[in-house]
Amino acid sequence: YEIRKAGAGATRVSNNVAVNTEKNLLNTIAGGMGAQIDASLAQARGASDSLRTIGQLGDILNSGKVMAGPATKPAMLLTQLGSQLGLAGKDANETLQKTRAAMQQMAQLELDAAGQMKGQGQITENERDIIRRAASGDISMTLTELKTLTASLEKTARYRIERHNKNVQPLLANPNAAALAPFLTVPSPAQQQPQGGGVIDFGSLR
């Protein structure tokens, strides 16, 4: 009797340990997934904000208000862009530094996504390289390179939003989680069409 009683108690203890271990494991997994979703959601929302600035930058480059030509140095070009973006400082040098810092920050945000897109055919090696340059603070770029940078940043920002939305789709497929869809997905801003008459290039006026 004592042996049977001890055996039965051992079984109950064993079952309780197994159940508690399983619950702890599920809680750990759920906590990890929640943290990943939070991080991914923050990145996607950041990409959405970046797209607005990138779109504004593209509009300025094609507005006819930026003058570029053989005598226009990259610093002068950035200073013009900064003034148009509302980054003007007390003098041209401060405007230049503000513009360089803002564009470097945008590029740093997109650098990781540019690396993840490698080999997918969505971004070229030249585009990744120009993002790396900008992220490192090297924004001594020509007009053509700035346009390439803007287009590349748009690609990577849209990729970050798309990747996040794709990752949460399996979760949202669960009927119990469907109500969370508006809070977990991030709409991608519509692509803006080129505007205006383009950049004034003094080289074409010779």
PDB file of C-alpha atoms in Angstrom:
ATOM      1  CA  TYR A   1       0.000   0.000   0.000  1.00  0.00           C
ATOM      2  CA  GLU A   2       2.757   2.427   0.944  1.00  0.00           C
ATOM      3  CA  ILE A   3       4.643   1.620  -2.249  1.00  0.00           C
ATOM      4  CA  ARG A   4       1.503   2.170  -4.364  1.00  0.00           C
ATOM      5  CA  LYS A   5       0.726   5.409  -2.551  1.00  0.00           C
ATOM      6  CA  ALA A   6       4.255   6.711  -3.075  1.00  0.00           C
ATOM      7  CA  GLY A   7       4.133   5.772  -6.755  1.00  0.00           C
ATOM      8  CA  ALA A   8       0.817   7.559  -7.254  1.00  0.00           C
ATOM      9  CA  GLY A   9       2.165  10.669  -5.570  1.00  0.00           C
ATOM     10  CA  ALA A  10       5.255  10.606  -7.726  1.00  0.00           C
ATOM     11  CA  THR A  11       3.097  10.443 -10.843  1.00  0.00           C
ATOM     12  CA  ARG A  12       1.063  13.439  -9.766  1.00  0.00           C
ATOM     13  CA  VAL A  13       4.188  15.429  -9.009  1.00  0.00           C
ATOM     14  CA  SER A  14       5.655  14.443 -12.371  1.00  0.00           C
ATOM     15  CA  ASN A  15       2.513  15.530 -14.215  1.00  0.00           C
ATOM     16  CA  ASN A  16       2.432  18.863 -12.408  1.00  0.00           C
ATOM     17  CA  VAL A  17       6.063  19.534 -13.280  1.00  0.00           C
ATOM     18  CA  ALA A  18       5.387  18.718 -16.935  1.00  0.00           C
ATOM     19  CA  VAL A  19       2.357  21.047 -17.094  1.00  0.00           C
ATOM     20  CA  ASN A  20       4.183  23.893 -15.390  1.00  0.00           C
ATOM     21  CA  THR A  21       7.203  23.462 -17.663  1.00  0.00           C
ATOM     22  CA  GLU A  22       4.989  23.563 -20.742  1.00  0.00           C
ATOM     23  CA  LYS A  23       3.217  26.725 -19.541  1.00  0.00           C
ATOM     24  CA  ASN A  24       6.526  28.429 -18.812  1.00  0.00           C
ATOM     25  CA  LEU A  25       7.827  27.486 -22.247  1.00  0.00           C
ATOM     26  CA  LEU A  26       4.720  28.849 -23.969  1.00  0.00           C
ATOM     27  CA  ASN A  27       4.910  32.061 -21.954  1.00  0.00           C
ATOM     28  CA  THR A  28       8.574  32.468 -22.884  1.00  0.00           C
ATOM     29  CA  ILE A  29       7.841  31.912 -26.582  1.00  0.00           C
ATOM     30  CA  ALA A  30       4.867  34.282 -26.500  1.00  0.00           C
ATOM     31  CA  GLY A  31       6.948  36.935 -24.756  1.00  0.00           C
ATOM     32  CA  GLY A  32       9.708  36.603 -27.325  1.00  0.00           C
ATOM     33  CA  MET A  33       7.257  36.820 -30.224  1.00  0.00           C
ATOM     34  CA  GLY A  34       5.619  39.866 -28.675  1.00  0.00           C
ATOM     35  CA  ALA A  35       8.965  41.626 -28.375  1.00  0.00           C
ATOM     36  CA  GLN A  36       9.818  40.798 -31.990  1.00  0.00           C
ATOM     37  CA  ILE A  37       6.478  42.123 -33.227  1.00  0.00           C
ATOM     38  CA  ASP A  38       6.886  45.314 -31.194  1.00  0.00           C
ATOM     39  CA  ALA A  39      10.344  45.897 -32.665  1.00  0.00           C
ATOM     40  CA  SER A  40       9.189  45.105 -36.197  1.00  0.00           C
ATOM     41  CA  LEU A  41       6.161  47.382 -35.818  1.00  0.00           C
ATOM     42  CA  ALA A  42       8.346  50.261 -34.633  1.00  0.00           C
ATOM     43  CA  GLN A  43      10.649  49.766 -37.629  1.00  0.00           C
ATOM     44  CA  ALA A  44       7.727  49.697 -40.075  1.00  0.00           C
ATOM     45  CA  ARG A  45       6.246  52.869 -38.601  1.00  0.00           C
ATOM     46  CA  GLY A  46       9.659  54.505 -38.806  1.00  0.00           C
ATOM     47  CA  ALA A  47       9.874  53.464 -42.459  1.00  0.00           C
ATOM     48  CA  SER A  48       6.476  55.051 -43.090  1.00  0.00           C
ATOM     49  CA  ASP A  49       7.686  58.323 -41.593  1.00  0.00           C
ATOM     50  CA  SER A  50      10.889  58.088 -43.644  1.00  0.00           C
ATOM     51  CA  LEU A  51       8.887  57.655 -46.833  1.00  0.00           C
ATOM     52  CA  ARG A  52       7.216  61.008 -46.295  1.00  0.00           C
ATOM     53  CA  THR A  53      10.576  62.735 -45.973  1.00  0.00           C
ATOM     54  CA  ILE A  54      11.997  60.763 -48.896  1.00  0.00           C
ATOM     55  CA  GLY A  55       9.010  61.759 -51.015  1.00  0.00           C
ATOM     56  CA  GLN A  56       9.517  65.387 -50.085  1.00  0.00           C
ATOM     57  CA  LEU A  57      13.201  65.119 -50.982  1.00  0.00           C
ATOM     58  CA  GLY A  58      12.317  63.616 -54.358  1.00  0.00           C
ATOM     59  CA  ASP A  59       9.822  66.392 -55.033  1.00  0.00           C
ATOM     60  CA  ILE A  60      12.458  69.010 -54.294  1.00  0.00           C
ATOM     61  CA  LEU A  61      14.978  67.367 -56.605  1.00  0.00           C
ATOM     62  CA  ASN A  62      12.406  67.562 -59.380  1.00  0.00           C
ATOM     63  CA  SER A  63      10.843  70.920 -58.530  1.00  0.00           C
ATOM     64  CA  GLY A  64      13.081  73.153 -60.601  1.00  0.00           C
ATOM     65  CA  LYS A  65      14.143  75.003 -57.459  1.00  0.00           C
ATOM     66  CA  VAL A  66      17.484  73.221 -57.101  1.00  0.00           C
ATOM     67  CA  MET A  67      20.276  74.497 -59.311  1.00  0.00           C
ATOM     68  CA  ALA A  68      22.997  72.090 -60.362  1.00  0.00           C
ATOM     69  CA  GLY A  69      25.734  72.178 -62.949  1.00  0.00           C
ATOM     70  CA  PRO A  70      29.475  71.760 -63.502  1.00  0.00           C
ATOM     71  CA  ALA A  71      30.254  74.582 -61.045  1.00  0.00           C
ATOM     72  CA  THR A  72      27.849  73.371 -58.378  1.00  0.00           C
ATOM     73  CA  LYS A  73      29.765  71.505 -55.680  1.00  0.00           C
ATOM     74  CA  PRO A  74      28.059  68.766 -53.598  1.00  0.00           C
ATOM     75  CA  ALA A  75      28.117  71.051 -50.531  1.00  0.00           C
ATOM     76  CA  MET A  76      26.230  73.727 -52.432  1.00  0.00           C
ATOM     77  CA  LEU A  77      23.701  71.168 -53.616  1.00  0.00           C
ATOM     78  CA  LEU A  78      23.106  69.867 -50.087  1.00  0.00           C
ATOM     79  CA  THR A  79      22.743  73.405 -48.774  1.00  0.00           C
ATOM     80  CA  GLN A  80      20.028  74.108 -51.340  1.00  0.00           C
ATOM     81  CA  LEU A  81      18.237  70.895 -50.417  1.00  0.00           C
ATOM     82  CA  GLY A  82      18.442  71.731 -46.726  1.00  0.00           C
ATOM     83  CA  SER A  83      16.899  75.136 -47.277  1.00  0.00           C
ATOM     84  CA  GLN A  84      14.033  73.570 -49.228  1.00  0.00           C
ATOM     85  CA  LEU A  85      13.543  70.883 -46.548  1.00  0.00           C
ATOM     86  CA  GLY A  86      13.253  73.482 -43.815  1.00  0.00           C
ATOM     87  CA  LEU A  87      16.647  72.679 -42.308  1.00  0.00           C
ATOM     88  CA  ALA A  88      18.074  76.153 -42.766  1.00  0.00           C
ATOM     89  CA  GLY A  89      20.525  77.326 -40.107  1.00  0.00           C
ATOM     90  CA  LYS A  90      22.051  80.658 -39.180  1.00  0.00           C
ATOM     91  CA  ASP A  91      24.410  80.357 -42.155  1.00  0.00           C
ATOM     92  CA  ALA A  92      25.117  78.109 -45.149  1.00  0.00           C
ATOM     93  CA  ASN A  93      27.507  75.899 -43.184  1.00  0.00           C
ATOM     94  CA  GLU A  94      24.946  75.155 -40.486  1.00  0.00           C
ATOM     95  CA  THR A  95      22.339  74.361 -43.119  1.00  0.00           C
ATOM     96  CA  LEU A  96      24.829  72.013 -44.777  1.00  0.00           C
ATOM     97  CA  GLN A  97      25.594  70.206 -41.516  1.00  0.00           C
ATOM     98  CA  LYS A  98      21.910  69.817 -40.641  1.00  0.00           C
ATOM     99  CA  THR A  99      21.151  68.419 -44.084  1.00  0.00           C
ATOM    100  CA  ARG A 100      24.073  66.010 -44.007  1.00  0.00           C
ATOM    101  CA  ALA A 101      23.090  64.762 -40.534  1.00  0.00           C
ATOM    102  CA  ALA A 102      19.436  64.263 -41.547  1.00  0.00           C
ATOM    103  CA  MET A 103      20.332  62.315 -44.695  1.00  0.00           C
ATOM    104  CA  GLN A 104      22.935  60.257 -42.846  1.00  0.00           C
ATOM    105  CA  GLN A 105      20.359  59.310 -40.230  1.00  0.00           C
ATOM    106  CA  MET A 106      17.875  58.231 -42.917  1.00  0.00           C
ATOM    107  CA  ALA A 107      20.533  56.122 -44.621  1.00  0.00           C
ATOM    108  CA  GLN A 108      21.538  54.487 -41.337  1.00  0.00           C
ATOM    109  CA  LEU A 109      17.929  53.447 -40.766  1.00  0.00           C
ATOM    110  CA  GLU A 110      17.802  51.791 -44.194  1.00  0.00           C
ATOM    111  CA  LEU A 111      21.260  50.205 -44.202  1.00  0.00           C
ATOM    112  CA  ASP A 112      20.149  46.950 -42.556  1.00  0.00           C
ATOM    113  CA  ALA A 113      17.202  46.545 -44.926  1.00  0.00           C
ATOM    114  CA  ALA A 114      19.482  47.168 -47.909  1.00  0.00           C
ATOM    115  CA  GLY A 115      21.686  44.284 -46.776  1.00  0.00           C
ATOM    116  CA  GLN A 116      18.692  41.966 -46.341  1.00  0.00           C
ATOM    117  CA  MET A 117      17.494  42.754 -49.857  1.00  0.00           C
ATOM    118  CA  LYS A 118      20.770  41.544 -51.374  1.00  0.00           C
ATOM    119  CA  GLY A 119      20.251  38.844 -53.968  1.00  0.00           C
ATOM    120  CA  GLN A 120      16.502  39.439 -54.254  1.00  0.00           C
ATOM    121  CA  GLY A 121      16.741  41.585 -57.381  1.00  0.00           C
ATOM    122  CA  GLN A 122      14.993  44.505 -55.708  1.00  0.00           C
ATOM    123  CA  ILE A 123      18.094  46.614 -55.192  1.00  0.00           C
ATOM    124  CA  THR A 124      21.409  46.770 -57.016  1.00  0.00           C
ATOM    125  CA  GLU A 125      24.910  46.671 -55.586  1.00  0.00           C
ATOM    126  CA  ASN A 126      25.377  50.289 -56.658  1.00  0.00           C
ATOM    127  CA  GLU A 127      22.257  51.299 -54.714  1.00  0.00           C
ATOM    128  CA  ARG A 128      23.423  49.439 -51.604  1.00  0.00           C
ATOM    129  CA  ASP A 129      26.834  51.056 -51.924  1.00  0.00           C
ATOM    130  CA  ILE A 130      25.403  54.560 -52.131  1.00  0.00           C
ATOM    131  CA  ILE A 131      23.310  53.912 -49.017  1.00  0.00           C
ATOM    132  CA  ARG A 132      26.431  52.684 -47.210  1.00  0.00           C
ATOM    133  CA  ARG A 133      28.250  55.854 -48.228  1.00  0.00           C
ATOM    134  CA  ALA A 134      25.461  58.073 -46.960  1.00  0.00           C
ATOM    135  CA  ALA A 135      25.169  56.084 -43.716  1.00  0.00           C
ATOM    136  CA  SER A 136      28.874  56.624 -43.071  1.00  0.00           C
ATOM    137  CA  GLY A 137      28.458  60.381 -43.554  1.00  0.00           C
ATOM    138  CA  ASP A 138      29.895  60.532 -47.070  1.00  0.00           C
ATOM    139  CA  ILE A 139      27.229  62.591 -48.818  1.00  0.00           C
ATOM    140  CA  SER A 140      29.534  64.428 -51.215  1.00  0.00           C
ATOM    141  CA  MET A 141      27.302  63.332 -54.054  1.00  0.00           C
ATOM    142  CA  THR A 142      26.403  64.547 -57.484  1.00  0.00           C
ATOM    143  CA  LEU A 143      22.841  65.280 -58.466  1.00  0.00           C
ATOM    144  CA  THR A 144      22.543  61.876 -60.133  1.00  0.00           C
ATOM    145  CA  GLU A 145      23.840  60.130 -57.016  1.00  0.00           C
ATOM    146  CA  LEU A 146      21.406  62.016 -54.795  1.00  0.00           C
ATOM    147  CA  LYS A 147      18.544  60.896 -57.004  1.00  0.00           C
ATOM    148  CA  THR A 148      19.826  57.319 -56.809  1.00  0.00           C
ATOM    149  CA  LEU A 149      20.096  57.609 -53.036  1.00  0.00           C
ATOM    150  CA  THR A 150      16.531  58.891 -52.754  1.00  0.00           C
ATOM    151  CA  ALA A 151      15.162  56.070 -54.929  1.00  0.00           C
ATOM    152  CA  SER A 152      17.183  53.484 -53.005  1.00  0.00           C
ATOM    153  CA  LEU A 153      15.985  54.741 -49.618  1.00  0.00           C
ATOM    154  CA  GLU A 154      12.415  54.527 -50.854  1.00  0.00           C
ATOM    155  CA  LYS A 155      12.931  50.902 -51.896  1.00  0.00           C
ATOM    156  CA  THR A 156      14.358  49.871 -48.554  1.00  0.00           C
ATOM    157  CA  ALA A 157      11.725  51.741 -46.527  1.00  0.00           C
ATOM    158  CA  ARG A 158       8.931  50.057 -48.477  1.00  0.00           C
ATOM    159  CA  TYR A 159      10.687  46.718 -48.005  1.00  0.00           C
ATOM    160  CA  ARG A 160      10.705  47.203 -44.224  1.00  0.00           C
ATOM    161  CA  ILE A 161       6.953  47.845 -44.195  1.00  0.00           C
ATOM    162  CA  GLU A 162       6.254  44.914 -46.511  1.00  0.00           C
ATOM    163  CA  ARG A 163       8.427  42.562 -44.434  1.00  0.00           C
ATOM    164  CA  HIS A 164       6.668  43.518 -41.199  1.00  0.00           C
ATOM    165  CA  ASN A 165       3.172  43.123 -42.644  1.00  0.00           C
ATOM    166  CA  LYS A 166       4.131  39.753 -44.108  1.00  0.00           C
ATOM    167  CA  ASN A 167       5.515  38.548 -40.766  1.00  0.00           C
ATOM    168  CA  VAL A 168       2.314  39.360 -38.857  1.00  0.00           C
ATOM    169  CA  GLN A 169      -0.013  37.789 -41.433  1.00  0.00           C
ATOM    170  CA  PRO A 170       0.112  34.279 -39.855  1.00  0.00           C
ATOM    171  CA  LEU A 171      -0.852  35.796 -36.512  1.00  0.00           C
ATOM    172  CA  LEU A 172      -3.703  37.796 -38.004  1.00  0.00           C
ATOM    173  CA  ALA A 173      -5.004  34.664 -39.746  1.00  0.00           C
ATOM    174  CA  ASN A 174      -6.085  33.475 -36.300  1.00  0.00           C
ATOM    175  CA  PRO A 175      -9.720  34.577 -35.771  1.00  0.00           C
ATOM    176  CA  ASN A 176      -8.909  35.561 -32.199  1.00  0.00           C
ATOM    177  CA  ALA A 177      -6.243  37.989 -33.412  1.00  0.00           C
ATOM    178  CA  ALA A 178      -8.086  39.472 -36.389  1.00  0.00           C
ATOM    179  CA  ALA A 179      -9.253  42.458 -34.335  1.00  0.00           C
ATOM    180  CA  LEU A 180      -5.605  43.421 -33.836  1.00  0.00           C
ATOM    181  CA  ALA A 181      -4.991  43.892 -37.578  1.00  0.00           C
ATOM    182  CA  PRO A 182      -5.454  47.698 -37.575  1.00  0.00           C
ATOM    183  CA  PHE A 183      -2.908  48.000 -34.779  1.00  0.00           C
ATOM    184  CA  LEU A 184      -0.280  45.548 -36.046  1.00  0.00           C
ATOM    185  CA  THR A 185      -0.164  46.372 -39.766  1.00  0.00           C
ATOM    186  CA  VAL A 186       1.330  49.514 -41.304  1.00  0.00           C
ATOM    187  CA  PRO A 187      -0.101  50.901 -44.573  1.00  0.00           C
ATOM    188  CA  SER A 188       2.537  51.785 -47.130  1.00  0.00           C
ATOM    189  CA  PRO A 189       2.193  55.392 -48.399  1.00  0.00           C
ATOM    190  CA  ALA A 190       1.342  55.620 -52.085  1.00  0.00           C
ATOM    191  CA  GLN A 191       4.259  56.169 -54.418  1.00  0.00           C
ATOM    192  CA  GLN A 192       4.500  59.757 -55.540  1.00  0.00           C
ATOM    193  CA  GLN A 193       4.774  60.618 -59.201  1.00  0.00           C
ATOM    194  CA  PRO A 194       7.590  62.922 -60.365  1.00  0.00           C
ATOM    195  CA  GLN A 195       6.527  66.545 -60.494  1.00  0.00           C
ATOM    196  CA  GLY A 196       7.530  69.762 -62.150  1.00  0.00           C
ATOM    197  CA  GLY A 197      10.093  70.625 -64.742  1.00  0.00           C
ATOM    198  CA  GLY A 198      13.086  69.022 -63.076  1.00  0.00           C
ATOM    199  CA  VAL A 199      16.327  70.354 -61.667  1.00  0.00           C
ATOM    200  CA  ILE A 200      17.955  73.305 -63.342  1.00  0.00           C
ATOM    201  CA  ASP A 201      21.218  71.996 -64.770  1.00  0.00           C
ATOM    202  CA  PHE A 202      23.482  74.811 -65.887  1.00  0.00           C
ATOM    203  CA  GLY A 203      25.465  72.336 -67.980  1.00  0.00           C
ATOM    204  CA  SER A 204      22.559  71.989 -70.381  1.00  0.00           C
ATOM    205  CA  LEU A 205      22.410  75.761 -70.936  1.00  0.00           C
ATOM    206  CA  ARG A 206      25.853  76.066 -72.466  1.00  0.00           C
TER     207      ARG A 206
END
